[in-house]
mmCIF file of C-alpha atoms in Angstrom:
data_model
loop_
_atom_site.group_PDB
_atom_site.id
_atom_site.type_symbol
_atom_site.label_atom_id
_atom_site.label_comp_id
_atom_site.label_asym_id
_atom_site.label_seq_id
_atom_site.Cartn_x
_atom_site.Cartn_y
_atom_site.Cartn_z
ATOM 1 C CA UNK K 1 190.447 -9.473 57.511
ATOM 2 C CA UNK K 2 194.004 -8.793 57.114
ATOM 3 C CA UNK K 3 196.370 -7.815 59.862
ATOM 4 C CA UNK K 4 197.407 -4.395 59.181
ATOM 5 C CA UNK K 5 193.542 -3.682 59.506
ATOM 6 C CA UNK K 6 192.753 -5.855 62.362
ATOM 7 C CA UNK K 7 195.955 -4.386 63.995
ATOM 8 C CA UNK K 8 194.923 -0.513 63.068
ATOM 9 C CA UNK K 9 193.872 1.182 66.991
ATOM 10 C CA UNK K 10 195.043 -1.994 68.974
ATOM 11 C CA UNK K 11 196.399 -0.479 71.683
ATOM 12 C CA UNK K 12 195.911 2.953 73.329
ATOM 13 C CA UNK K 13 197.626 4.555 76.239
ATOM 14 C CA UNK K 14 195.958 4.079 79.491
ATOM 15 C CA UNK K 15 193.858 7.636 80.335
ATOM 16 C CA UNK K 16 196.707 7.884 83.235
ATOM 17 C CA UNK K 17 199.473 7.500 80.931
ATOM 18 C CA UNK K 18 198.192 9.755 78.354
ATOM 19 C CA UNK K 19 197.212 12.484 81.375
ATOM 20 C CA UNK K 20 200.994 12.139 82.128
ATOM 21 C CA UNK K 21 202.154 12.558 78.266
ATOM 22 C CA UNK K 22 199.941 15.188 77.428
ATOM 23 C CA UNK K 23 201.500 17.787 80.598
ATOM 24 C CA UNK K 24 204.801 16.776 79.417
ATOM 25 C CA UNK K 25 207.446 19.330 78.263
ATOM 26 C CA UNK K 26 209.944 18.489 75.718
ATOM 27 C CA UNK K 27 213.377 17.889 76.813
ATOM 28 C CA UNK K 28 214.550 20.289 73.899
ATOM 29 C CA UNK K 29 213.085 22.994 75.830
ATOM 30 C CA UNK K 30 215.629 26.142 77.188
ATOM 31 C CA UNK K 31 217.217 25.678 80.498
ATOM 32 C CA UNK K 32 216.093 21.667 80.078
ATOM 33 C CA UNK K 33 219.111 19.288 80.574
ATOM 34 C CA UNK K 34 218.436 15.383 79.575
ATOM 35 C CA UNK K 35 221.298 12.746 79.536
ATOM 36 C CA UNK K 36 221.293 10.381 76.634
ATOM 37 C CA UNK K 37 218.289 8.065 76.617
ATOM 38 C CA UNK K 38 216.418 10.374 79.737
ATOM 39 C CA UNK K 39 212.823 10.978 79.218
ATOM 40 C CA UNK K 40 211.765 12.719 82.448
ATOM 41 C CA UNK K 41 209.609 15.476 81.336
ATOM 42 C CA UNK K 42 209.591 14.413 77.738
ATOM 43 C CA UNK K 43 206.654 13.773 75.212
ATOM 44 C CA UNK K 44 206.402 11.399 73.120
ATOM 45 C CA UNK K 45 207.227 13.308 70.301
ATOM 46 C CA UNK K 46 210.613 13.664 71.632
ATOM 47 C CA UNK K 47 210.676 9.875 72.508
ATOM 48 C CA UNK K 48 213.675 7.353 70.158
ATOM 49 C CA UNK K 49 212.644 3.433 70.760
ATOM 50 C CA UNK K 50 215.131 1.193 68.730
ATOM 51 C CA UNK K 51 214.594 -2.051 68.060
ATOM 52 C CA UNK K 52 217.619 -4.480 66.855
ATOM 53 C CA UNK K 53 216.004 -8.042 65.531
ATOM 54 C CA UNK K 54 218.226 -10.981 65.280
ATOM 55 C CA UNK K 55 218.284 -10.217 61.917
ATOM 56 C CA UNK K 56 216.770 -8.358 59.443
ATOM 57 C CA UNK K 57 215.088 -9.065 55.896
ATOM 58 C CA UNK K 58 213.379 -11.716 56.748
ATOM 59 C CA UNK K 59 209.311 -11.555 56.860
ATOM 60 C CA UNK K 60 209.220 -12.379 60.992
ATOM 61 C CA UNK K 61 210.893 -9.251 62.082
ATOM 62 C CA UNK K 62 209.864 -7.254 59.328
ATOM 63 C CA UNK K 63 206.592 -7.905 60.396
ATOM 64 C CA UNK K 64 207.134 -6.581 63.322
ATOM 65 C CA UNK K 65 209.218 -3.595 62.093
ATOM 66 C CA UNK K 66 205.459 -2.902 60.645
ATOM 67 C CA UNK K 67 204.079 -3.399 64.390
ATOM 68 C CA UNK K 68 206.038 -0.947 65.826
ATOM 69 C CA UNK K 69 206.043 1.300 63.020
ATOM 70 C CA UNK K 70 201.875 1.779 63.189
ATOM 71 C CA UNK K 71 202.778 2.023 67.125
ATOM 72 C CA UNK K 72 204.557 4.933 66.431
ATOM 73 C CA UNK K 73 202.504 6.746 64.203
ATOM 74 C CA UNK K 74 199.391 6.017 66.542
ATOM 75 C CA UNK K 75 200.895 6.894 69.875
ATOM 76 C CA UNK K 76 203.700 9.492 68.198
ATOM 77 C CA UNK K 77 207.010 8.621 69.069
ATOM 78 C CA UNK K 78 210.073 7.849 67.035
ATOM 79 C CA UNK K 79 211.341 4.023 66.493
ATOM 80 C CA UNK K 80 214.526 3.244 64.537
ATOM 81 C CA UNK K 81 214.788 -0.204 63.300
ATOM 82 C CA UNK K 82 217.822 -2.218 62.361
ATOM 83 C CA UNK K 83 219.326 -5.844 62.353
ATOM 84 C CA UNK K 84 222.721 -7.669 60.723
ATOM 85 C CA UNK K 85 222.171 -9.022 57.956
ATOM 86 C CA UNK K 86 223.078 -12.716 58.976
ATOM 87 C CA UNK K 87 222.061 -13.914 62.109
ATOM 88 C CA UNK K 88 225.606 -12.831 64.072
ATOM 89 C CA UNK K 89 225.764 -12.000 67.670
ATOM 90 C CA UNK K 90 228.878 -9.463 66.502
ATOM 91 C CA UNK K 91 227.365 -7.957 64.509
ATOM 92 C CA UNK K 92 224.253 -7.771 66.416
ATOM 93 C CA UNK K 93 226.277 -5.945 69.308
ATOM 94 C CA UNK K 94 228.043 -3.717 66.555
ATOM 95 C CA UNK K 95 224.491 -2.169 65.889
ATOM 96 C CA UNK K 96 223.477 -2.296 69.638
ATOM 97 C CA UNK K 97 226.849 0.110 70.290
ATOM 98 C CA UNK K 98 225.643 2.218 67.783
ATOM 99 C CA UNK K 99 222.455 2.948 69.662
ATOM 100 C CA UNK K 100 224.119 3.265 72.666
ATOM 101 C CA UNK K 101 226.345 6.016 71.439
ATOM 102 C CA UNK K 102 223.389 7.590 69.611
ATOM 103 C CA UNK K 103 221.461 8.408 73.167
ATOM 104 C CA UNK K 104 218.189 6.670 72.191
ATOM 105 C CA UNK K 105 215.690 6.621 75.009
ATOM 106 C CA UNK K 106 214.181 2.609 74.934
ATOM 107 C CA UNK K 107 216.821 -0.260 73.665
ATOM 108 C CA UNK K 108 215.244 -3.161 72.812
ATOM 109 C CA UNK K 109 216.548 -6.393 71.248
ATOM 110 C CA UNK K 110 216.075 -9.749 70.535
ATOM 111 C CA UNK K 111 219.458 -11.353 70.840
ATOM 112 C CA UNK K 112 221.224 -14.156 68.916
ATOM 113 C CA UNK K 113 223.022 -14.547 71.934
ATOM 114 C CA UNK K 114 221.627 -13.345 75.368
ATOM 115 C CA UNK K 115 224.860 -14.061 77.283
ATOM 116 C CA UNK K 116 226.689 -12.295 75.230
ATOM 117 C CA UNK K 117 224.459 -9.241 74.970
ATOM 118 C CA UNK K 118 223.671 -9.231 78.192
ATOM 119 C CA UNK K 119 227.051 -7.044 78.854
ATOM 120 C CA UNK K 120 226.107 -4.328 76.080
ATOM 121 C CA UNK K 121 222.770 -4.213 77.651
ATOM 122 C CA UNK K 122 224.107 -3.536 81.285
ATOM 123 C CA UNK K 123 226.154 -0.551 79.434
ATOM 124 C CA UNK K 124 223.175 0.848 77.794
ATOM 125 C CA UNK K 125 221.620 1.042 81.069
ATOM 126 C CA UNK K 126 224.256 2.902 82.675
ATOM 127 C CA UNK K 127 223.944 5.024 79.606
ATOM 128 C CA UNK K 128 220.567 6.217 80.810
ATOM 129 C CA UNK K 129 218.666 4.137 78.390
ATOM 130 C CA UNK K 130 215.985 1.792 79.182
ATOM 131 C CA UNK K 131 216.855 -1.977 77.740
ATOM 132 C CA UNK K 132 214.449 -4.443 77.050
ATOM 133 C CA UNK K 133 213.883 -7.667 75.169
ATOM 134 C CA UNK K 134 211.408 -8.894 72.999
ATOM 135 C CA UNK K 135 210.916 -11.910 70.939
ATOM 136 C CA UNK K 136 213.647 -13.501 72.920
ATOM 137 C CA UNK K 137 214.775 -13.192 76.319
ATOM 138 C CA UNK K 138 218.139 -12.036 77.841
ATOM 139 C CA UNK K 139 217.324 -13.469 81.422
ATOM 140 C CA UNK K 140 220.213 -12.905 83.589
ATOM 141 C CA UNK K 141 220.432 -9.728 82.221
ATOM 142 C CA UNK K 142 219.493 -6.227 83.054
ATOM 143 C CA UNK K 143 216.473 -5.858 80.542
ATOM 144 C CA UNK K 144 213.512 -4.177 82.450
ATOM 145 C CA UNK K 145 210.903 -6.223 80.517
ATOM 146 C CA UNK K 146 210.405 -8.882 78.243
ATOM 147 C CA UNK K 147 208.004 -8.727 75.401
ATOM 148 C CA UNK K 148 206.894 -12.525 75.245
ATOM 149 C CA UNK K 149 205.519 -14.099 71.822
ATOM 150 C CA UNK K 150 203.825 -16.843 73.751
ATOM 151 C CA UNK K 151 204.081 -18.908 76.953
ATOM 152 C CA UNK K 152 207.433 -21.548 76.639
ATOM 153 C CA UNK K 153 204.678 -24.164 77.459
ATOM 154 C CA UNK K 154 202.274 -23.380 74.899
ATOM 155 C CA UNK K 155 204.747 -23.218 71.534
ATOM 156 C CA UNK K 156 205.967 -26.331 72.663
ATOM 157 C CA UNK K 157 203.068 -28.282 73.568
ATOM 158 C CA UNK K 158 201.203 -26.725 70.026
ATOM 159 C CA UNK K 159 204.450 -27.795 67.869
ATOM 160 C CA UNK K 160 204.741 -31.491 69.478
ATOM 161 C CA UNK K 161 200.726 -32.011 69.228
ATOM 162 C CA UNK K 162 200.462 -30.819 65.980
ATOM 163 C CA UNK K 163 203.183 -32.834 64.765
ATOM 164 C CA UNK K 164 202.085 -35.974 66.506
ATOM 165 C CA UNK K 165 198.270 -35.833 65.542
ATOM 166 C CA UNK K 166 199.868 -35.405 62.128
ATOM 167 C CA UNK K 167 202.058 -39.030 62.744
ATOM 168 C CA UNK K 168 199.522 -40.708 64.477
ATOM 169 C CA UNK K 169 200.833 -40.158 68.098
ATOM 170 C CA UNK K 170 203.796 -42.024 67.107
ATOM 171 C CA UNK K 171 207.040 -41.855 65.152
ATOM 172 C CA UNK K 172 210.337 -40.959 65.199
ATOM 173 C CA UNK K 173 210.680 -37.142 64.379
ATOM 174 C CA UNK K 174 213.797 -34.968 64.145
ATOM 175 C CA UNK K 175 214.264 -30.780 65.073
ATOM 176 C CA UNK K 176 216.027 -28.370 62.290
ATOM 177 C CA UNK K 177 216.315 -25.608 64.918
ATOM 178 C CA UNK K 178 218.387 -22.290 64.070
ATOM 179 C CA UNK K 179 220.865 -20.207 65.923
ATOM 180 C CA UNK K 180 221.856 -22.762 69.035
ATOM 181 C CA UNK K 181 222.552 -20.123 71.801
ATOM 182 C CA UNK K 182 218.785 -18.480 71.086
ATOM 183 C CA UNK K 183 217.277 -18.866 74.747
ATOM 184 C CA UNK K 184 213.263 -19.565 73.287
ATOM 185 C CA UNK K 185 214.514 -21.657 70.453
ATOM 186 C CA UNK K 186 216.214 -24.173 73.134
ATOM 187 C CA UNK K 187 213.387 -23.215 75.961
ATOM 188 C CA UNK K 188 210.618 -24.559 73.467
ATOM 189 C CA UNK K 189 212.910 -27.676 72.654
ATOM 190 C CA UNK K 190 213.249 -28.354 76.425
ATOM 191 C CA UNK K 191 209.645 -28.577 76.658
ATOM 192 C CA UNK K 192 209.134 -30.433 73.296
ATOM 193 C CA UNK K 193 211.804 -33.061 74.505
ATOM 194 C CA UNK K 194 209.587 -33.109 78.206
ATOM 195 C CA UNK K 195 206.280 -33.412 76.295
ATOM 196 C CA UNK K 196 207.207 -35.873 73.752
ATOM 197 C CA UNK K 197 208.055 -38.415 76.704
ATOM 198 C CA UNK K 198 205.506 -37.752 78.979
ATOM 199 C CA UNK K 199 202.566 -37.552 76.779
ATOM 200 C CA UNK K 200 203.741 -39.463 73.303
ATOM 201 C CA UNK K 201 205.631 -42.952 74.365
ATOM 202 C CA UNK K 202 205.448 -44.444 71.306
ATOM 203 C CA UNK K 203 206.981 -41.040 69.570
ATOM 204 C CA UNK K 204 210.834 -40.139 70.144
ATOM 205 C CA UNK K 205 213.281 -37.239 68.573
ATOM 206 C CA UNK K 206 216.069 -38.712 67.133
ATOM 207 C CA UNK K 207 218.061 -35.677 66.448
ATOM 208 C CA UNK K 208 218.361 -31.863 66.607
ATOM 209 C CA UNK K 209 220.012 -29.451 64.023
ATOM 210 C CA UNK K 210 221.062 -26.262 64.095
ATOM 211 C CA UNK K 211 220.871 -24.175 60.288
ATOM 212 C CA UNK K 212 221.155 -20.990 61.648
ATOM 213 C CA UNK K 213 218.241 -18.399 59.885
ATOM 214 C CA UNK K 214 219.277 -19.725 56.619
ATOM 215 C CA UNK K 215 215.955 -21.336 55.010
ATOM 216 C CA UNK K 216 218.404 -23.322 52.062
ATOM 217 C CA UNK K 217 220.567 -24.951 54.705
ATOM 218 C CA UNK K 218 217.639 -25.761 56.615
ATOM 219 C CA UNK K 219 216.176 -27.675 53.904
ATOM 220 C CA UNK K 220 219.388 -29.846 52.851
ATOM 221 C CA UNK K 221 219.683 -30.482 56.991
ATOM 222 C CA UNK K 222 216.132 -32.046 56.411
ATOM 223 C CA UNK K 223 216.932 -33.788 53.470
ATOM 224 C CA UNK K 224 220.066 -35.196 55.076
ATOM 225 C CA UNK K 225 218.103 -36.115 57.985
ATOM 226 C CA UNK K 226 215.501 -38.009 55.987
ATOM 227 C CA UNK K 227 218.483 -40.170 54.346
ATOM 228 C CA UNK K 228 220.084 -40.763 57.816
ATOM 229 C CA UNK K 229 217.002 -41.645 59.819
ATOM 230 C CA UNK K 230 214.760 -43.999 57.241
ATOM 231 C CA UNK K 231 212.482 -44.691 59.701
ATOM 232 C CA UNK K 232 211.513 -40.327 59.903
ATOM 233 C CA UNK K 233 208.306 -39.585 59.788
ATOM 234 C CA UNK K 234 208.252 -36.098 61.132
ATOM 235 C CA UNK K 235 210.380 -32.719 60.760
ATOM 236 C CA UNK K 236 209.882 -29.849 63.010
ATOM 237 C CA UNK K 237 210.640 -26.499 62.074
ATOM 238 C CA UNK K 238 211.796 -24.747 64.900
ATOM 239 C CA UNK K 239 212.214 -20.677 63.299
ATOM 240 C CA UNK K 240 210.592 -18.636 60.977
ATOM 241 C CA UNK K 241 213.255 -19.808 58.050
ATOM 242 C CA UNK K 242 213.304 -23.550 58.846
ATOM 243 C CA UNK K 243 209.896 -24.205 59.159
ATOM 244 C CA UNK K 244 209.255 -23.363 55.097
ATOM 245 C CA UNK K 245 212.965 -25.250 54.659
ATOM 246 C CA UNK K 246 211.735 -28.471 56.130
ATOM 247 C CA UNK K 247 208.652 -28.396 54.362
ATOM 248 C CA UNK K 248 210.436 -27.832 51.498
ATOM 249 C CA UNK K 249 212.826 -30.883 51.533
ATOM 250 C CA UNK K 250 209.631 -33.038 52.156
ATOM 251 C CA UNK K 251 208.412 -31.855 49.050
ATOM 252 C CA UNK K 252 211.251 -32.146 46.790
ATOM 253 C CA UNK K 253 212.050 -35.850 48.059
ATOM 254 C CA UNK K 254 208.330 -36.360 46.807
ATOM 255 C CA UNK K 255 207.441 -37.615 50.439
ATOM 256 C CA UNK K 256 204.327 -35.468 51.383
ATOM 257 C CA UNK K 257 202.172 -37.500 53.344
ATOM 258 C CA UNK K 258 205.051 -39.561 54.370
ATOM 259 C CA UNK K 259 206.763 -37.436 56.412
ATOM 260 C CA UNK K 260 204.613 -34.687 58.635
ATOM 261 C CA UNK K 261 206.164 -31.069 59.064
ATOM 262 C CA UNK K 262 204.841 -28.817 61.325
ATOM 263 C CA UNK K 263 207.184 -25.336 62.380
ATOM 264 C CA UNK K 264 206.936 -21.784 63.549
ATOM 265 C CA UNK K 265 206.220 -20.037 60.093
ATOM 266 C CA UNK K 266 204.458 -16.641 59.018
ATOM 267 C CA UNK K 267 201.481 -17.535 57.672
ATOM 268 C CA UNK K 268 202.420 -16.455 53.941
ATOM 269 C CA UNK K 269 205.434 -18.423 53.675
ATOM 270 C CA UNK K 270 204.003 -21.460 55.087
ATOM 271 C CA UNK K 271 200.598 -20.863 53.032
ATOM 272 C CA UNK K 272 202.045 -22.878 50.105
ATOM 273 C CA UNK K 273 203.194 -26.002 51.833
ATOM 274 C CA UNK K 274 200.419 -25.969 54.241
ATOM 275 C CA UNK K 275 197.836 -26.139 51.357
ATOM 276 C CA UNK K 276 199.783 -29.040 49.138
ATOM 277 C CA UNK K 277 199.945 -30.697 52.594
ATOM 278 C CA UNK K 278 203.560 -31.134 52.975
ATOM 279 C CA UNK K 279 203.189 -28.743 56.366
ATOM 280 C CA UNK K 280 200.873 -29.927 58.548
ATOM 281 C CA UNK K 281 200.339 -26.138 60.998
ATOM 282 C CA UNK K 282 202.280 -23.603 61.734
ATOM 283 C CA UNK K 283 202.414 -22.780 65.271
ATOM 284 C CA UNK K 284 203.288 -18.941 65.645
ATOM 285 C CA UNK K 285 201.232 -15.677 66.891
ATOM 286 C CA UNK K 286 200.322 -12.264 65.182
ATOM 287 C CA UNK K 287 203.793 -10.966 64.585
ATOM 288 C CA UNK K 288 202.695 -7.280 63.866
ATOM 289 C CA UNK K 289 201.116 -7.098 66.990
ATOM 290 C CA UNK K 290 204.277 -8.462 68.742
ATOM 291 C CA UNK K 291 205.632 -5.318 67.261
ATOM 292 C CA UNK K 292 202.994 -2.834 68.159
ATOM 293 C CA UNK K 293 203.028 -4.330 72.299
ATOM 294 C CA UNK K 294 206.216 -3.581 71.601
ATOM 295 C CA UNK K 295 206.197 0.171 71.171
ATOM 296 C CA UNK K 296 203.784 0.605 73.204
ATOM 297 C CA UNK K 297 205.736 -1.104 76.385
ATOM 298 C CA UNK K 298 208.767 0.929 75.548
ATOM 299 C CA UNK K 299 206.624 4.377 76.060
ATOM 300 C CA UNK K 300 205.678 3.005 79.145
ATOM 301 C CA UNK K 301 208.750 2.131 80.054
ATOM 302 C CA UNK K 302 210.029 5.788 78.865
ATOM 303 C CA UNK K 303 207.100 7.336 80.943
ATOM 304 C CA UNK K 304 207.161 5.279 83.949
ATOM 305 C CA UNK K 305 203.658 4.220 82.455
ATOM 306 C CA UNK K 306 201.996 1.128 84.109
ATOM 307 C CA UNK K 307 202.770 -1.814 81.947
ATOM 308 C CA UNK K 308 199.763 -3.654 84.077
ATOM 309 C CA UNK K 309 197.106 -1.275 82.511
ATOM 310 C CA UNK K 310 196.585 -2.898 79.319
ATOM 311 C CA UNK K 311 192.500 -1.484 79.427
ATOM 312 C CA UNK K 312 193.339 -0.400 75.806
ATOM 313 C CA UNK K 313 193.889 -3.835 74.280
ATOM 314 C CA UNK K 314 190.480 -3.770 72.878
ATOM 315 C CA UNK K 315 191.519 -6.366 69.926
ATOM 316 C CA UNK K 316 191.349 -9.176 69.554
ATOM 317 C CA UNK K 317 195.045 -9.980 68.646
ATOM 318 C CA UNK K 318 195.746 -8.494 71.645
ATOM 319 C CA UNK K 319 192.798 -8.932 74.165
ATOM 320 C CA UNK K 320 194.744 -12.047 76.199
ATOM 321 C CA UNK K 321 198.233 -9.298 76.611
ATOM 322 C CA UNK K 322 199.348 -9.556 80.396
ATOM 323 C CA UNK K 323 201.939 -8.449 82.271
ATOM 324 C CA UNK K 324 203.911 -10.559 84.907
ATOM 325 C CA UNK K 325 205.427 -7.757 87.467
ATOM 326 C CA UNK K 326 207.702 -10.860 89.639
ATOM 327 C CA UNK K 327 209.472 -11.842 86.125
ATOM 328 C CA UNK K 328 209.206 -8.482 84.084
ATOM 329 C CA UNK K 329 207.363 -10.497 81.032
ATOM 330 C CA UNK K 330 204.199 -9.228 79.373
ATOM 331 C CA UNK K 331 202.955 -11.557 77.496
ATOM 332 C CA UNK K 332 200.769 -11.146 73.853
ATOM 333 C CA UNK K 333 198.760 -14.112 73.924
ATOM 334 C CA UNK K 334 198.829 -17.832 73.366
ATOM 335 C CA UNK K 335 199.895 -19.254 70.119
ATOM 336 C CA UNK K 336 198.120 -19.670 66.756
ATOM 337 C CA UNK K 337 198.070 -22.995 64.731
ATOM 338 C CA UNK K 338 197.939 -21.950 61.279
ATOM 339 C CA UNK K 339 196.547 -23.802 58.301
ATOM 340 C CA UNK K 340 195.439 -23.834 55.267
ATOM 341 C CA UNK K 341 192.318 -22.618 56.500
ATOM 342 C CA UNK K 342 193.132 -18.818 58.167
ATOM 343 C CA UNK K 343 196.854 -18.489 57.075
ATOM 344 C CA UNK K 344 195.698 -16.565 53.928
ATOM 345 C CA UNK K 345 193.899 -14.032 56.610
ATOM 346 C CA UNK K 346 197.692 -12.395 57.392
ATOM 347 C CA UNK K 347 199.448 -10.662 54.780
ATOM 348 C CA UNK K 348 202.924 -11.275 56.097
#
């Protein structure tokens, strides 16, 4: 079954929340007063959620552009979607500014750099708009909640065991990460680095990369690691643009089965490599419904809606979705290892 039909009626407001929406009055009304980004009193008709990915154009966050899109025709509020074009914490902040200034009512973004947003987000705030993060985290930061992918643990246990089953348990292997100030790129590393030791003795990383989102230098990184490490027998993908680029260079050095490649791919970008072998899994999660949870938290968070009623997950992309209250994370789900099995099930 593909996605955008699994992910049709995921989620539904709690029968509080919608109790709440349905006596609302629009802040447009006569006589109403609303600062920028207030929603006291508002429905959701009347309610602006903007997302700003890390970038945008590639299939990961236009995935869940799609996500949040079916969120807001399902639960009816407005959500404005837009990205650089390159993977630039500048320009990131450039279109973050521009939402500010625009009044929207729910901010939230995945930054390229969290300590660097984390300013911008502290302004929005004082703005009267609700900031969050999803995808990736802004920690010391004044986001209200955290839409989370997948436990730090899990995406970095499922890349290093997929990888190692792949070598044999053993091996040197080397990481083409992207953007190096991305908080869960370096959080899953951490644990990769941890896990690799503790569980895989005979396995060690020899080096870590850093290509940005750009899938061609990702794939001459790999290459050039392959030439500098002769001994390499494994290549981890650690984005949604390097995990097809390392697969790629193991294919056009004519080394599948030689060297193992594992990453965190959509499944239709990773479907070719993972069937000709020269990608062992790709460890990721249902992006579109990383994009519906959300628009559906930021209506919560515009309604002071209670992001620990999630009775309406009744999918089953979204049936393990839980919400943290102590660190402000709700979390989708544990990862999915694709392969060349179920990856042709999503049509992103």
């Amino acid at each position: 079954m593909k996605i955008s039909r699994k992910i049709a009626g995921a989620l539904a407001l709690s029968a509080a929340a919608a109790v709440v929406l349905a006596g609302c009055t629009s802040r447009n009304d006569p006589g109403q007063t609303a600062e920028p980004g207030a929603t006291d009193g508002a429905s959701t008709e009347d309610l602006t959620i903007a997302f700003v990915p890390k970038l945008q154009g590639i299939p990961y966050f236009e995935a869940m552009n799609t996500g949040g899109q079916q969120a807001a025709e399902e639960l009816g509020f407005e959500w404005l979607y837009q990205g650089p074009t390159t993977a630039d914490a500048a320009a990131q902040a450039d279109i973050v500014r521009s939402f500010i200034q625009q009044g929207v009512d729910v901010l939230f973004v995945a930054p390229n750099d969290p300590n660097s947003m984390a300013p911008l987000l502290e302004e929005a705030q004082a703005a009267g708009i609700h900031v969050a993060t999803t995808d990736t985290d802004a920690p010391d930061s004044v986001r209200e909640v955290f839409v989370n992918q997948a436990s730090v643990d899990g995406i970095g246990e499922a890349l290093t065991d997929t990888l190692l089953e792949a070598m044999g348990g053993s091996g040197q292997y080397a990481i083409v990460s992207c953007g190096e100030t991305a908080a869960n790129l370096n959080a899953w590393i951490e644990v990769q680095e941890a896990y690799t030791a503790s569980e895989y003795p005979d396995a060690e990383i020899v080096d870590i990369v850093y290509a940005g989102e750009d899938q061609a230098a990702a794939t001459q990184m790999a290459t050039d690691l392959m030439n500098s490490h002769p001994e390499l027998t494994g290549l981890v993908g650690e984005c949604t643009s390097s995990a097809p680029g390392v697969a790629q260079a193991v294919e056009d050095a004519g080394r599948t089965g030689e060297v193992f490649t594992v990453g965190l791919g959509t499944p239709q970008s990773m479907l070719p490599y993972l069937e000709s072998g020269s990608s062992s899994g790709s460890i990721l999660w249902d992006v579109e419904a990383l994009g519906y949870l959300t628009g559906w938290a930021g209506v919560q968070l515009a309604t002071d809606g209670d992001l620990g009623d999630l009775s309406g997950v009744d999918n089953e992309a979204l049936a393990e979705a839980e919400y943290d209250e102590a660190s402000g994370v709700l979390l989708l789900g544990p990862p999915t290892v694709f392969t060349a099995e179920n990856a042709g099930d999503y049509d992103y």
